[in-house]
Coordinates of C-alpha atoms in Angstrom, one line a residue:
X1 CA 106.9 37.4 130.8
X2 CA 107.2 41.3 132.0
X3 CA 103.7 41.0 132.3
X4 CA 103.3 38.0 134.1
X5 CA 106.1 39.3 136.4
X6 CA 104.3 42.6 137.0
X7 CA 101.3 41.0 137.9
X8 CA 103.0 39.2 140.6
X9 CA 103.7 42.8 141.9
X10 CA 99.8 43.0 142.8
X11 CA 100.0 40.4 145.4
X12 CA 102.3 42.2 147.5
X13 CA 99.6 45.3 147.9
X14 CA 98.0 45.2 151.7
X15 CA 94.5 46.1 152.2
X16 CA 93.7 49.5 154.7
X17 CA 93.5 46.9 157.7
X18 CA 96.2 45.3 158.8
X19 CA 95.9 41.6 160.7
X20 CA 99.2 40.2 160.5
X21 CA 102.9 40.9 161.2
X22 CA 105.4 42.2 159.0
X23 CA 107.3 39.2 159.2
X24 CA 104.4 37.3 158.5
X25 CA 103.9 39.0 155.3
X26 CA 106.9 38.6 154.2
X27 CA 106.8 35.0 154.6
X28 CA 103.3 34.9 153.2
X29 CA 103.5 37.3 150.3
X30 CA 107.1 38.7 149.6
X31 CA 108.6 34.8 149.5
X32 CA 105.7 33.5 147.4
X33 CA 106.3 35.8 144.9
X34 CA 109.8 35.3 144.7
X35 CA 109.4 31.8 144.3
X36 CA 106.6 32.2 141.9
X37 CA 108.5 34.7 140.0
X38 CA 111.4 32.1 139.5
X39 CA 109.4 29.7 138.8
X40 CA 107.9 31.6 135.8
X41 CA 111.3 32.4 134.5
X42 CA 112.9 29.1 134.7
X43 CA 109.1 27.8 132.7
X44 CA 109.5 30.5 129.9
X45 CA 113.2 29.7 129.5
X46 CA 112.7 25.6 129.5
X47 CA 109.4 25.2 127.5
X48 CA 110.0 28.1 125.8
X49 CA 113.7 28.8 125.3
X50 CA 116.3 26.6 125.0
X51 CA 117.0 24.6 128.2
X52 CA 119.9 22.3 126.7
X53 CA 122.1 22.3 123.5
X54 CA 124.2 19.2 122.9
X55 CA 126.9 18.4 120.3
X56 CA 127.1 15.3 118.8
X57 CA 128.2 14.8 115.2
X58 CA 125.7 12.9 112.5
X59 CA 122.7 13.0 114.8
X60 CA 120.1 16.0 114.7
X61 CA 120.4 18.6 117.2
X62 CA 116.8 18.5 118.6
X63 CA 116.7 14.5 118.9
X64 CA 119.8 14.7 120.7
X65 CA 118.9 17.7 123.0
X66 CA 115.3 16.2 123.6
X67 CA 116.7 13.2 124.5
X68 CA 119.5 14.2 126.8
X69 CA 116.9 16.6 128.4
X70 CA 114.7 13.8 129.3
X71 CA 116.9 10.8 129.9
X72 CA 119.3 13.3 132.2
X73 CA 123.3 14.0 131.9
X74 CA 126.1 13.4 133.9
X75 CA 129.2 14.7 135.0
X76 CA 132.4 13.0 136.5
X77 CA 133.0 14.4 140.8
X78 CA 136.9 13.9 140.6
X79 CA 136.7 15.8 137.2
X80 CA 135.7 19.3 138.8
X81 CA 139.2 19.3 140.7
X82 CA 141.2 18.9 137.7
X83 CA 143.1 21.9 136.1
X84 CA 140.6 23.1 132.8
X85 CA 142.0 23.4 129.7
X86 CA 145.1 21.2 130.8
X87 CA 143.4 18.3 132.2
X88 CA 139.9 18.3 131.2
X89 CA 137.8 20.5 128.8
X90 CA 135.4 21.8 131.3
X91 CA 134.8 21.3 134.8
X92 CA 133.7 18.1 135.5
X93 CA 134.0 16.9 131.7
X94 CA 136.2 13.9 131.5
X95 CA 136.5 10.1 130.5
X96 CA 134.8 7.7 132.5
X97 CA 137.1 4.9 131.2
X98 CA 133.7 2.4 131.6
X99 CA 133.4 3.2 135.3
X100 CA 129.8 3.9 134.8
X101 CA 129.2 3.8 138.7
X102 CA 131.4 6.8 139.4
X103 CA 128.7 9.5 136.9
X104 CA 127.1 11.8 139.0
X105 CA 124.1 12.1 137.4
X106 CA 121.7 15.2 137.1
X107 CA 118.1 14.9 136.9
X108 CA 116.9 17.8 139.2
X109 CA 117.1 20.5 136.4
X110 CA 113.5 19.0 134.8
X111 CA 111.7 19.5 137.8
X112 CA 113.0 23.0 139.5
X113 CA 110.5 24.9 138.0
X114 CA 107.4 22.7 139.3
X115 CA 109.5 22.2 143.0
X116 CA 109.9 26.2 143.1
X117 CA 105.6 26.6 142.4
X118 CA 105.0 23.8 144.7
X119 CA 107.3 25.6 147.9
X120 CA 105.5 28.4 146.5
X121 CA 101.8 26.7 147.3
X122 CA 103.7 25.9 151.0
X123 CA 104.1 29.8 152.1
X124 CA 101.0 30.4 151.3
X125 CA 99.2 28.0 153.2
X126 CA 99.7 29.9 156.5
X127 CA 98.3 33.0 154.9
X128 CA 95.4 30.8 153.8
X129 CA 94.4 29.2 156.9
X130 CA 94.7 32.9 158.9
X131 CA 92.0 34.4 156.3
X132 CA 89.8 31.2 156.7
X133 CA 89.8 31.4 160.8
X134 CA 90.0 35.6 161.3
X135 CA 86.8 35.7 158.8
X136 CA 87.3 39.9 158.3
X137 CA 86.6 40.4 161.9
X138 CA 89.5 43.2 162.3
X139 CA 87.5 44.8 158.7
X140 CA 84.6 44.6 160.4
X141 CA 85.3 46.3 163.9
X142 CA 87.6 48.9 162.3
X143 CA 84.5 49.7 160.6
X144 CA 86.7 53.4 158.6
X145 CA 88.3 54.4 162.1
X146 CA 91.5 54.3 159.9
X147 CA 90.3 57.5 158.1
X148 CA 89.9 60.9 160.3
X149 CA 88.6 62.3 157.3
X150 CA 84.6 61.9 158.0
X151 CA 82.2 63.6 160.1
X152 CA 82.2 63.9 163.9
X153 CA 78.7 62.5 163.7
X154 CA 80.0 59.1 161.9
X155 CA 83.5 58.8 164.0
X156 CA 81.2 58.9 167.0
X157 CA 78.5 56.6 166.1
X158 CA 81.4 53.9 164.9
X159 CA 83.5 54.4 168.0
X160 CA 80.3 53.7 170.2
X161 CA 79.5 50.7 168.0
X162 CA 83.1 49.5 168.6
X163 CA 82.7 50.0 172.6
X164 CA 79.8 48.0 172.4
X165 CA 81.4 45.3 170.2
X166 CA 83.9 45.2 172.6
X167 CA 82.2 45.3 176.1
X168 CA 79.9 42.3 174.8
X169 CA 82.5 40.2 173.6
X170 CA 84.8 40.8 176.5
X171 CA 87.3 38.1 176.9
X172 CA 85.9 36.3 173.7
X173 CA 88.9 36.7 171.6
X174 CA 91.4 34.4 173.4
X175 CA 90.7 31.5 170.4
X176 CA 91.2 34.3 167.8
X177 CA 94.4 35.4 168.7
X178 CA 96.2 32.0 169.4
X179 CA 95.0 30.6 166.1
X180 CA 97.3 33.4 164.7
X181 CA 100.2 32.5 166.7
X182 CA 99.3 29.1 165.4
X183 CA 99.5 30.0 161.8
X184 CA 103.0 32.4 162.8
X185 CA 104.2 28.9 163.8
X186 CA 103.3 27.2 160.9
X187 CA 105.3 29.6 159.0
X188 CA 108.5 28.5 161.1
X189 CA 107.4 24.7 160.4
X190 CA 107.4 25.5 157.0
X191 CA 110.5 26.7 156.6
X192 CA 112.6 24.3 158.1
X193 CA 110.7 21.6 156.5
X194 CA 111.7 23.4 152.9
X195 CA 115.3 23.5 154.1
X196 CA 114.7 19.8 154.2
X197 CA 112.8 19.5 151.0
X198 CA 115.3 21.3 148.6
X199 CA 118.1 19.1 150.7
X200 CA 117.1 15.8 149.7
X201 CA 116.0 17.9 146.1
X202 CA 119.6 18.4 145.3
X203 CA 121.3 14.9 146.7
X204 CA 122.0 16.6 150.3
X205 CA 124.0 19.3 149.4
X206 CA 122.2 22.2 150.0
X207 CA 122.6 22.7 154.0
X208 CA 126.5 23.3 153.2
X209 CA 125.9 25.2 149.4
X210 CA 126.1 28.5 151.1
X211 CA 128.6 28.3 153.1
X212 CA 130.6 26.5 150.5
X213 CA 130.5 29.3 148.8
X214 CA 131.3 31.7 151.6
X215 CA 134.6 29.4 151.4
X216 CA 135.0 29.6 147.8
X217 CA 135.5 33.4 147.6
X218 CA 138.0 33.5 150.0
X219 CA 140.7 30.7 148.5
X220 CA 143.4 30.4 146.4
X221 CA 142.1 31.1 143.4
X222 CA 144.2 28.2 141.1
X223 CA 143.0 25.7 143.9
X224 CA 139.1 26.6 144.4
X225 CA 136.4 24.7 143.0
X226 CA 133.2 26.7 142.5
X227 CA 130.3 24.8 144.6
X228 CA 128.0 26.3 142.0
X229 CA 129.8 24.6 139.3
X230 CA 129.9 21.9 141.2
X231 CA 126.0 21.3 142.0
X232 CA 125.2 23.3 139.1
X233 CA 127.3 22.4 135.8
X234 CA 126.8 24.4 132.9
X235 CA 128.9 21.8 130.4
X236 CA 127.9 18.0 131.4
X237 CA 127.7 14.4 129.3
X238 CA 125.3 12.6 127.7
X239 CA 125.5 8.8 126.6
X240 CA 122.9 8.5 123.0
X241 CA 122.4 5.0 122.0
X242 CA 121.5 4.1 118.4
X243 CA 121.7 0.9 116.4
X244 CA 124.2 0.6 113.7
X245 CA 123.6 -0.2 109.7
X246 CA 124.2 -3.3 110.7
X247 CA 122.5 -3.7 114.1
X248 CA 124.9 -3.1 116.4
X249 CA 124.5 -0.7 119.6
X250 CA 126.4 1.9 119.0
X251 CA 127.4 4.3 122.0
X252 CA 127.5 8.3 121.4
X253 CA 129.0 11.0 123.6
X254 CA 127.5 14.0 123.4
X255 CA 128.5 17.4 125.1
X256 CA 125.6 19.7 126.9
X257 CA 125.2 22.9 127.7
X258 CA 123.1 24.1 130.5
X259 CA 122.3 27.3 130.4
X260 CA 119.7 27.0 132.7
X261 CA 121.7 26.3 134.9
X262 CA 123.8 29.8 135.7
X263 CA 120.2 31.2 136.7
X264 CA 119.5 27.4 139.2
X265 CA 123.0 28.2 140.8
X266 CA 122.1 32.0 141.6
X267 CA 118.7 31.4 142.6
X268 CA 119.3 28.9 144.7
X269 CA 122.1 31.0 146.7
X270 CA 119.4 33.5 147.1
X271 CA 117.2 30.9 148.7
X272 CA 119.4 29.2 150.4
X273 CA 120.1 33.0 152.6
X274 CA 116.6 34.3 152.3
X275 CA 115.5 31.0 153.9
X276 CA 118.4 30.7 156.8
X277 CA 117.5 34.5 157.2
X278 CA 114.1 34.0 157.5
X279 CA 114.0 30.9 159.8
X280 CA 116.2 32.5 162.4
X281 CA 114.0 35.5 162.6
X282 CA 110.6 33.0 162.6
X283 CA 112.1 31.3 165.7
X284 CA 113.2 35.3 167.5
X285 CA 109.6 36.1 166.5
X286 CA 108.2 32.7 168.6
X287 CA 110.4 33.3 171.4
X288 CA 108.5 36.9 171.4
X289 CA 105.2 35.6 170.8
X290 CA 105.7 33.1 174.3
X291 CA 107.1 36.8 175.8
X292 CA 103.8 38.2 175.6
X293 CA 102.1 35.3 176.5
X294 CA 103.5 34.3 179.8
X295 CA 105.1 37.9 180.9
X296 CA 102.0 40.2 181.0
X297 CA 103.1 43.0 182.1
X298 CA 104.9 43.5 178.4
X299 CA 101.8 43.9 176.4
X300 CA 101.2 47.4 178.3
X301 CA 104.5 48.6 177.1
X302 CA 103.6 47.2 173.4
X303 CA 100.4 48.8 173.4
X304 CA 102.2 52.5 174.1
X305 CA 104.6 51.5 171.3
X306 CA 101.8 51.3 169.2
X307 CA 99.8 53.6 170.1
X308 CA 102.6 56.7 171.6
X309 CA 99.3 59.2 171.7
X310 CA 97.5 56.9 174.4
X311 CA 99.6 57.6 178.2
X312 CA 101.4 54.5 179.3
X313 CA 99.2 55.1 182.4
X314 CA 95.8 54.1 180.2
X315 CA 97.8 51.4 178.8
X316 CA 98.8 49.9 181.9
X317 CA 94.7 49.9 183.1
X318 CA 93.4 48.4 180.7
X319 CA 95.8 45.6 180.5
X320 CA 95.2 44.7 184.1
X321 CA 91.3 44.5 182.9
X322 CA 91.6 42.7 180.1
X323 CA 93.1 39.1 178.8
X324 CA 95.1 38.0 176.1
X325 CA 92.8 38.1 173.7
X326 CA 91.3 41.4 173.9
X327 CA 94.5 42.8 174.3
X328 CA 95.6 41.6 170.8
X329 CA 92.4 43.0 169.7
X330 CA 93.5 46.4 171.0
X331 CA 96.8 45.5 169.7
X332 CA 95.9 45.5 166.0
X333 CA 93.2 48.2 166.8
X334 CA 96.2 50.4 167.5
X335 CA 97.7 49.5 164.1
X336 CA 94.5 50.2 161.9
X337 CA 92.9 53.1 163.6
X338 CA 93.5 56.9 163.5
X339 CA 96.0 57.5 166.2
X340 CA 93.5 60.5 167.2
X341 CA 90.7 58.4 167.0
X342 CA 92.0 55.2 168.8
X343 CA 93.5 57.8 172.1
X344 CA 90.1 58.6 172.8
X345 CA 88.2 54.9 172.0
X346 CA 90.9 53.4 174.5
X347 CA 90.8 56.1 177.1
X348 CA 87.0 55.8 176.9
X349 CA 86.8 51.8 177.0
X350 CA 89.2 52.2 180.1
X351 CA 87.6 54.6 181.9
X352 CA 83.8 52.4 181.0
X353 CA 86.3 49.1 182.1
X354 CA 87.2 51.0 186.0
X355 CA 83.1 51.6 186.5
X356 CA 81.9 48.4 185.2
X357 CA 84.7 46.0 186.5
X358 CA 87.4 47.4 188.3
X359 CA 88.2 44.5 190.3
X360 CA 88.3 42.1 187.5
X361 CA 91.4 40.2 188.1
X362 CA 93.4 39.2 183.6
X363 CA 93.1 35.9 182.5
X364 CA 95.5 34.5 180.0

């Protein structure tokens, strides 16, 4: 398991050149591996471990647990607001006194495991789709400018292979850089739709889980009911039918354990943040990306932020000479280039852009 685990780790390591957005990553990468990572531990412990333990006299433990596992338990709602140990044994353990349609019954527990590897599959599709469409290209036309550590011969002969790449393919990038804002969108869309997903996973009671138990820590302590408990129960019933010596049905209540349930409760509090978290700051990050498209005159002040060496004065130039696209292009240069290296490439490819086309007017 610490090996699996570990592994895991690996994914998180970024190559030298850089094409995405931290927040990109960490929807990409950093939330697949949690979800992965939780989905391997909650495997090990269920096919492994010992997901359920049931007690139920005259009956052997591992039909009764196999069976209880697989045809699901249940738990009574008005139960988990009675006082325990006075009233009932555990939370939610009580009679039913034969009103069979008041059980709430839990199935969810079986499928977790395969639900958390399948939203992991989701958050990577983004990530997926931005390495189909951007090919290497950045890789390509970095071309080791991210090193200053080679010869003045080489740095030369790459940056005039870059100005070239550059001059020729003027205003050629605009499809490149809106497919990324595409897959920065789809990230968003994913979210939310997961929000949905583990909603109508858990009988629509996730939306309020977290705030439920915002409201749990702070009441009365002998008149809270834990909303973990509550969607999670560690202590539930289970109904095992068997025929008689004589041919009767006979009906046996058994008592279960979860403990796999303390680590469902906890993870899914962690979710249920990490994904609020990470929706709000998808949608700040689209309100940004529409900020740089339709307000121009940001992406020069951008440019300096990424690249402090280069004089807000270049900056400004060669974003009045240039479009969207190429400006992203610059953009991410600025991010994967020796700061050294990339002052004089963009004080060069501006001074070329004044000669050449100093009157050429920036599409969007």
């Amino acid at each position: 398991m610490l090996k699996l685990l570990g592994n895991l780790g690996q994914y998180l390591k970024t190559s030298g050149v850089k094409t995405e957005s931290t927040l990109f990553r960490i929807h990409n990468k950093l939330t697949v591996v949690l979800l992965l990572a939780c989905s391997a531990i909650l495997t090990a412990t269920q096919y492994v471990g010992t997901p359920i333990a049931c007690i139920l006299k005259n009956i052997p433990d591992n039909v009764v647990n196999t069976y209880c596992w697989i045809m699901s338990t249940f738990a009574m709602p008005d139960a988990f607001f009675r006082e325990v140990g006075k009233e009932v044994a555990h939370p939610g353990v009580a009679n039913d006194f034969g009103e069979v349609s008041e059980r709430k019954y839990y199935t969810y527990y079986q499928w977790v495991c395969f639900l958390l590897f399948f939203q992991a599959l989701l958050c990577w599709v983004p990530q997926w789709l931005w390495n189909f469409w951007e090919g290497g290209l950045m890789q390509m036309i970095v071309m080791g400018l991210n090193q200053s550590m080679d010869t003045k011969e080489n740095i030369e002969k790459k940056k005039n292979s870059l100005m070239e790449y550059m001059t020729l393919y003027l205003k050629s990038h605009t499809a490149y850089v809106y497919k990324y804002f595409v897959c920065e969108f789809l990230c968003l869309v994913n979210i939310i739709g997961q929000l949905y997903l583990m909603n109508r996973f858990l009988g629509g009671e996730f939306f309020s889980y977290g705030l439920r138990v915002l409201q749990w820590t702070s009441m009365n302590q002998e008149k809270r009911v834990d909303p973990m408990i509550y969607m999670f129960p560690r202590m539930t019933k289970c109904i095992f039918h068997k025929y008689g010596s004589s041919g009767t049905i006979q009906n046996h209540d058994a008592l279960c354990l979860l403990p796999l349930n303390v680590f469902n409760e906890k993870s899914y509090i962690f979710f249920w943040f990490w994904f609020l978290l990470l929706s709000l700051m998808l949608v700040f990050l689209m309100l940004y990306r529409l900020l740089i498209i339709f307000v121009p005159t940001v992406r020069s002040r951008l440019l300096h932020a990424a690249a402090k060496k280069v004089p807000i004065e270049v900056c400004r130039s060669i974003n009045n000479k240039v479009n969207l696209g190429d400006w992203w292009i610059l953009y991410n240069l600025a991010h994967n280039m020796d700061p050294g290296i990339y002052k004089e490439f963009l004080t060069e490819f501006t001074k070329k852009m004044s000669n050449s086309s100093g009157h050429i007017k920036m599409n969007v």
